[in-house]
């Protein structure tokens, strides 16, 4: 595989999104045979699950990124959990979650994703999210946000104007009474549960309006989805009102809220 120009050059030339989507969709093809196959999860040090699908998809993604852009480091979930999270972040790096929503994946649910983001200057410059079971990919960068069936043609997406009856998304682990209170706090009369980075993509494509998160997440859980949502006209803000940034200590996020219009 021939190395390409720097990812920033490829981003501005309009070729990066297609390259990342191809990688994410190939990782999806690695994952798909394990879905609903009785795959067994191992427990990591933080008691979160990991499967062969996670590891094999991450190996493919890292191999492909290194072949195309050998000078750009990657911070990837399984590698970081096995070897330790980096102490500092460079100016330009990849954030990779090869299988976001592993618990649901093991249960046989459809809401799991492959996530690849390019971080530049602490901001997500571009990102791709692929949902293997839904056969869909979302992407975002300077030229806007798009969606396609895996391997298909891109179509533009955009956040919707906030309706009179706004809809909030919550992680499925949130208790119903807590979810209802959070939804009300953010002016939403209705809410539903959704797993993985799909929540950012649902807001980006105009299906719903807000996703509040009160608990911690790792940066690889949010970077690609944030890139898609921001490219579609949305925002992801921390408690200080600033856009969620990357390369923080431990590569961890605190609370945040993802908004559409």
Short mmCIF file of C-alpha atoms in Angstrom, two decimals:
data_model
loop_
_atom_site.label_atom_id
_atom_site.label_comp_id
_atom_site.label_asym_id
_atom_site.label_seq_id
_atom_site.Cartn_x
_atom_site.Cartn_y
_atom_site.Cartn_z
CA UNK A 1 0.00 0.00 0.00
CA UNK A 2 1.45 3.38 -1.04
CA UNK A 3 1.73 6.05 1.63
CA UNK A 4 -0.42 9.11 0.97
CA UNK A 5 0.27 12.81 1.62
CA UNK A 6 -0.24 13.97 5.19
CA UNK A 7 -3.78 13.42 6.48
CA UNK A 8 -4.32 17.18 6.69
CA UNK A 9 -3.40 17.54 3.02
CA UNK A 10 -5.72 14.66 2.19
CA UNK A 11 -8.45 16.22 4.31
CA UNK A 12 -8.34 19.51 2.44
CA UNK A 13 -8.03 17.74 -0.91
CA UNK A 14 -11.23 15.85 -0.13
CA UNK A 15 -9.71 12.36 -0.18
CA UNK A 16 -9.31 11.61 3.53
CA UNK A 17 -12.96 10.82 4.27
CA UNK A 18 -13.15 8.17 1.55
CA UNK A 19 -9.90 6.58 2.73
CA UNK A 20 -11.03 6.44 6.37
CA UNK A 21 -14.47 5.15 5.40
CA UNK A 22 -12.90 2.31 3.44
CA UNK A 23 -10.79 1.36 6.45
CA UNK A 24 -13.75 1.52 8.85
CA UNK A 25 -15.94 -0.50 6.50
CA UNK A 26 -13.23 -3.13 6.10
CA UNK A 27 -13.03 -3.32 9.90
CA UNK A 28 -16.80 -3.77 9.92
CA UNK A 29 -16.37 -6.76 7.63
CA UNK A 30 -13.96 -8.26 10.18
CA UNK A 31 -16.44 -7.70 13.01
CA UNK A 32 -19.63 -8.85 11.31
CA UNK A 33 -18.96 -12.64 11.36
CA UNK A 34 -18.58 -12.49 15.17
CA UNK A 35 -21.94 -10.74 15.66
CA UNK A 36 -24.63 -13.07 17.02
CA UNK A 37 -22.15 -15.95 16.82
CA UNK A 38 -21.94 -16.63 20.55
CA UNK A 39 -18.68 -14.68 20.83
CA UNK A 40 -17.32 -14.59 24.40
CA UNK A 41 -16.01 -11.37 25.94
CA UNK A 42 -12.98 -11.12 28.21
CA UNK A 43 -12.84 -8.54 31.00
CA UNK A 44 -10.26 -5.77 30.80
CA UNK A 45 -8.60 -4.18 33.81
CA UNK A 46 -11.46 -1.67 34.13
CA UNK A 47 -13.98 -4.56 33.95
CA UNK A 48 -15.22 -3.48 30.51
CA UNK A 49 -15.58 -6.26 27.92
CA UNK A 50 -13.35 -6.98 24.93
CA UNK A 51 -13.71 -9.66 22.24
CA UNK A 52 -11.69 -11.07 19.36
CA UNK A 53 -13.74 -8.81 17.12
CA UNK A 54 -12.44 -5.70 18.96
CA UNK A 55 -8.84 -6.85 18.74
CA UNK A 56 -8.90 -7.98 15.11
CA UNK A 57 -10.70 -4.85 13.92
CA UNK A 58 -8.23 -2.62 15.75
CA UNK A 59 -5.26 -4.51 14.28
CA UNK A 60 -6.63 -3.95 10.77
CA UNK A 61 -7.29 -0.25 11.37
CA UNK A 62 -3.86 0.44 12.85
CA UNK A 63 -2.08 -1.51 10.10
CA UNK A 64 -3.92 0.44 7.40
CA UNK A 65 -3.43 3.85 9.02
CA UNK A 66 0.28 3.18 9.52
CA UNK A 67 0.70 2.04 5.92
CA UNK A 68 -0.99 5.17 4.55
CA UNK A 69 0.36 7.73 7.05
CA UNK A 70 3.41 6.17 8.76
CA UNK A 71 4.38 9.32 10.66
CA UNK A 72 1.06 9.89 12.42
CA UNK A 73 0.62 8.17 15.80
CA UNK A 74 -2.61 6.52 16.87
CA UNK A 75 -4.27 6.25 20.28
CA UNK A 76 -6.48 3.17 20.08
CA UNK A 77 -8.65 1.63 22.76
CA UNK A 78 -7.38 -1.93 23.00
CA UNK A 79 -3.73 -1.01 22.53
CA UNK A 80 -4.02 1.70 25.17
CA UNK A 81 -5.79 -0.56 27.65
CA UNK A 82 -3.18 -3.29 27.17
CA UNK A 83 -0.06 -1.10 27.13
CA UNK A 84 -1.15 1.96 29.08
CA UNK A 85 -2.57 5.25 27.89
CA UNK A 86 -0.03 7.77 26.57
CA UNK A 87 1.01 10.47 29.00
CA UNK A 88 0.86 13.26 26.43
CA UNK A 89 -0.83 13.89 23.11
CA UNK A 90 0.88 15.11 19.94
CA UNK A 91 -0.46 17.93 17.80
CA UNK A 92 -1.76 15.48 15.19
CA UNK A 93 -2.95 11.95 15.96
CA UNK A 94 -5.65 9.36 15.35
CA UNK A 95 -8.22 8.27 17.91
CA UNK A 96 -9.57 4.77 17.26
CA UNK A 97 -12.36 2.78 18.86
CA UNK A 98 -12.59 -0.44 16.83
CA UNK A 99 -15.87 -1.56 18.38
CA UNK A 100 -17.86 0.94 20.42
CA UNK A 101 -20.73 -0.70 22.26
CA UNK A 102 -19.12 -4.07 22.97
CA UNK A 103 -21.67 -5.01 25.65
CA UNK A 104 -24.52 -4.60 23.19
CA UNK A 105 -22.52 -6.38 20.50
CA UNK A 106 -22.12 -9.41 22.76
CA UNK A 107 -25.87 -9.36 23.49
CA UNK A 108 -26.59 -9.37 19.76
CA UNK A 109 -27.83 -5.78 19.60
CA UNK A 110 -27.39 -3.73 16.42
CA UNK A 111 -26.08 -0.50 17.95
CA UNK A 112 -22.31 -0.90 17.81
CA UNK A 113 -19.86 1.09 15.74
CA UNK A 114 -16.35 1.44 14.35
CA UNK A 115 -14.83 4.88 15.03
CA UNK A 116 -11.81 6.61 13.49
CA UNK A 117 -11.05 10.30 14.10
CA UNK A 118 -8.21 12.63 13.16
CA UNK A 119 -7.30 15.03 15.98
CA UNK A 120 -5.44 18.24 15.15
CA UNK A 121 -4.71 20.92 17.73
CA UNK A 122 -6.94 19.21 20.31
CA UNK A 123 -9.95 19.31 17.97
CA UNK A 124 -11.56 16.53 15.87
CA UNK A 125 -10.65 17.57 12.31
CA UNK A 126 -12.44 14.63 10.68
CA UNK A 127 -14.18 11.44 11.71
CA UNK A 128 -15.87 8.34 10.37
CA UNK A 129 -18.42 6.15 12.17
CA UNK A 130 -19.51 2.81 10.67
CA UNK A 131 -22.37 0.69 12.04
CA UNK A 132 -21.71 -2.85 10.75
CA UNK A 133 -25.13 -4.29 11.67
CA UNK A 134 -26.99 -1.31 10.19
CA UNK A 135 -24.88 -1.25 7.01
CA UNK A 136 -24.31 2.50 7.37
CA UNK A 137 -21.36 4.89 7.55
CA UNK A 138 -21.36 8.54 8.64
CA UNK A 139 -18.49 10.96 8.11
CA UNK A 140 -17.67 14.57 8.86
CA UNK A 141 -15.00 17.09 7.98
CA UNK A 142 -14.50 20.64 6.66
CA UNK A 143 -16.82 20.03 3.70
CA UNK A 144 -19.75 18.95 5.86
CA UNK A 145 -21.34 15.73 7.08
CA UNK A 146 -22.41 12.80 4.94
CA UNK A 147 -23.91 9.31 5.24
CA UNK A 148 -23.93 6.27 2.98
CA UNK A 149 -24.82 2.60 2.88
CA UNK A 150 -21.55 0.73 3.33
CA UNK A 151 -19.71 0.95 0.01
CA UNK A 152 -22.44 3.15 -1.50
CA UNK A 153 -22.78 6.79 -2.52
CA UNK A 154 -22.57 9.64 -0.02
CA UNK A 155 -25.54 11.88 0.75
CA UNK A 156 -25.32 15.10 2.81
CA UNK A 157 -26.87 15.24 6.27
CA UNK A 158 -27.71 18.14 8.56
CA UNK A 159 -29.07 18.67 12.06
CA UNK A 160 -32.74 19.57 12.19
CA UNK A 161 -34.33 22.73 13.50
CA UNK A 162 -35.32 21.97 17.09
CA UNK A 163 -39.00 20.93 17.07
CA UNK A 164 -41.65 21.88 19.59
CA UNK A 165 -41.42 18.36 21.04
CA UNK A 166 -37.68 17.74 21.18
CA UNK A 167 -36.21 14.25 21.56
CA UNK A 168 -33.23 13.39 23.80
CA UNK A 169 -30.97 10.37 23.49
CA UNK A 170 -29.55 8.59 26.52
CA UNK A 171 -27.15 5.74 27.01
CA UNK A 172 -29.15 2.59 27.61
CA UNK A 173 -27.56 2.13 31.01
CA UNK A 174 -29.22 5.27 32.39
CA UNK A 175 -32.11 4.54 34.74
CA UNK A 176 -35.49 5.60 33.29
CA UNK A 177 -36.21 8.08 36.07
CA UNK A 178 -32.76 9.67 35.63
CA UNK A 179 -33.16 9.75 31.85
CA UNK A 180 -36.53 11.47 32.12
CA UNK A 181 -35.10 14.08 34.49
CA UNK A 182 -32.13 14.73 32.19
CA UNK A 183 -34.38 15.05 29.18
CA UNK A 184 -36.57 17.56 31.01
CA UNK A 185 -33.49 19.52 32.10
CA UNK A 186 -32.58 19.98 28.44
CA UNK A 187 -36.06 20.93 27.32
CA UNK A 188 -36.99 17.57 25.81
CA UNK A 189 -40.45 16.09 26.33
CA UNK A 190 -39.35 12.66 25.07
CA UNK A 191 -36.26 10.46 25.23
CA UNK A 192 -35.04 7.09 24.04
CA UNK A 193 -32.06 4.85 24.78
CA UNK A 194 -29.32 4.29 22.25
CA UNK A 195 -25.86 2.74 22.47
CA UNK A 196 -22.43 3.75 21.16
CA UNK A 197 -21.45 6.76 19.04
CA UNK A 198 -24.66 6.32 17.05
CA UNK A 199 -26.16 8.98 19.32
CA UNK A 200 -24.01 11.69 17.71
CA UNK A 201 -24.90 10.42 14.23
CA UNK A 202 -28.64 10.36 14.95
CA UNK A 203 -28.51 14.01 15.96
CA UNK A 204 -26.34 14.83 12.93
CA UNK A 205 -28.85 13.32 10.52
CA UNK A 206 -31.79 15.18 12.07
CA UNK A 207 -33.45 12.28 13.88
CA UNK A 208 -33.23 13.79 17.39
CA UNK A 209 -31.97 16.82 19.24
CA UNK A 210 -29.75 16.40 22.30
CA UNK A 211 -27.54 13.83 24.04
CA UNK A 212 -26.52 14.69 27.62
CA UNK A 213 -23.76 12.64 29.21
CA UNK A 214 -23.03 12.95 32.92
CA UNK A 215 -20.56 10.10 33.40
CA UNK A 216 -16.98 9.75 32.12
CA UNK A 217 -16.07 8.43 28.69
CA UNK A 218 -12.79 7.81 26.92
CA UNK A 219 -11.89 10.20 24.13
CA UNK A 220 -12.04 7.47 21.50
CA UNK A 221 -15.73 7.00 22.40
CA UNK A 222 -16.64 10.51 21.26
CA UNK A 223 -14.11 11.96 18.79
CA UNK A 224 -15.42 10.52 15.52
CA UNK A 225 -19.05 11.13 16.45
CA UNK A 226 -18.25 14.70 17.46
CA UNK A 227 -16.56 15.29 14.09
CA UNK A 228 -19.69 14.09 12.30
CA UNK A 229 -22.07 16.13 14.46
CA UNK A 230 -20.07 19.36 14.26
CA UNK A 231 -19.79 19.00 10.48
CA UNK A 232 -23.59 18.66 10.36
CA UNK A 233 -24.08 21.91 12.28
CA UNK A 234 -24.20 20.60 15.85
CA UNK A 235 -22.10 21.13 18.96
CA UNK A 236 -20.54 19.05 21.74
CA UNK A 237 -19.94 21.20 24.81
CA UNK A 238 -18.44 20.62 28.24
CA UNK A 239 -19.76 22.15 31.48
CA UNK A 240 -17.71 25.31 30.80
CA UNK A 241 -19.54 25.88 27.52
CA UNK A 242 -16.42 25.18 25.44
CA UNK A 243 -16.28 22.57 22.68
CA UNK A 244 -15.08 19.19 23.88
CA UNK A 245 -11.31 19.02 23.32
CA UNK A 246 -8.92 16.08 22.96
CA UNK A 247 -5.57 14.97 24.28
CA UNK A 248 -6.67 15.57 27.89
CA UNK A 249 -4.95 13.78 30.80
CA UNK A 250 -5.65 10.07 30.56
CA UNK A 251 -7.56 10.71 27.32
CA UNK A 252 -10.73 10.97 29.38
CA UNK A 253 -13.83 13.13 29.01
CA UNK A 254 -15.95 14.54 31.79
CA UNK A 255 -19.59 15.50 31.40
CA UNK A 256 -20.76 16.97 28.10
CA UNK A 257 -23.89 17.66 26.08
CA UNK A 258 -24.23 17.05 22.32
CA UNK A 259 -26.68 19.40 20.63
CA UNK A 260 -28.28 19.66 17.23
CA UNK A 261 -29.53 23.10 16.15
#
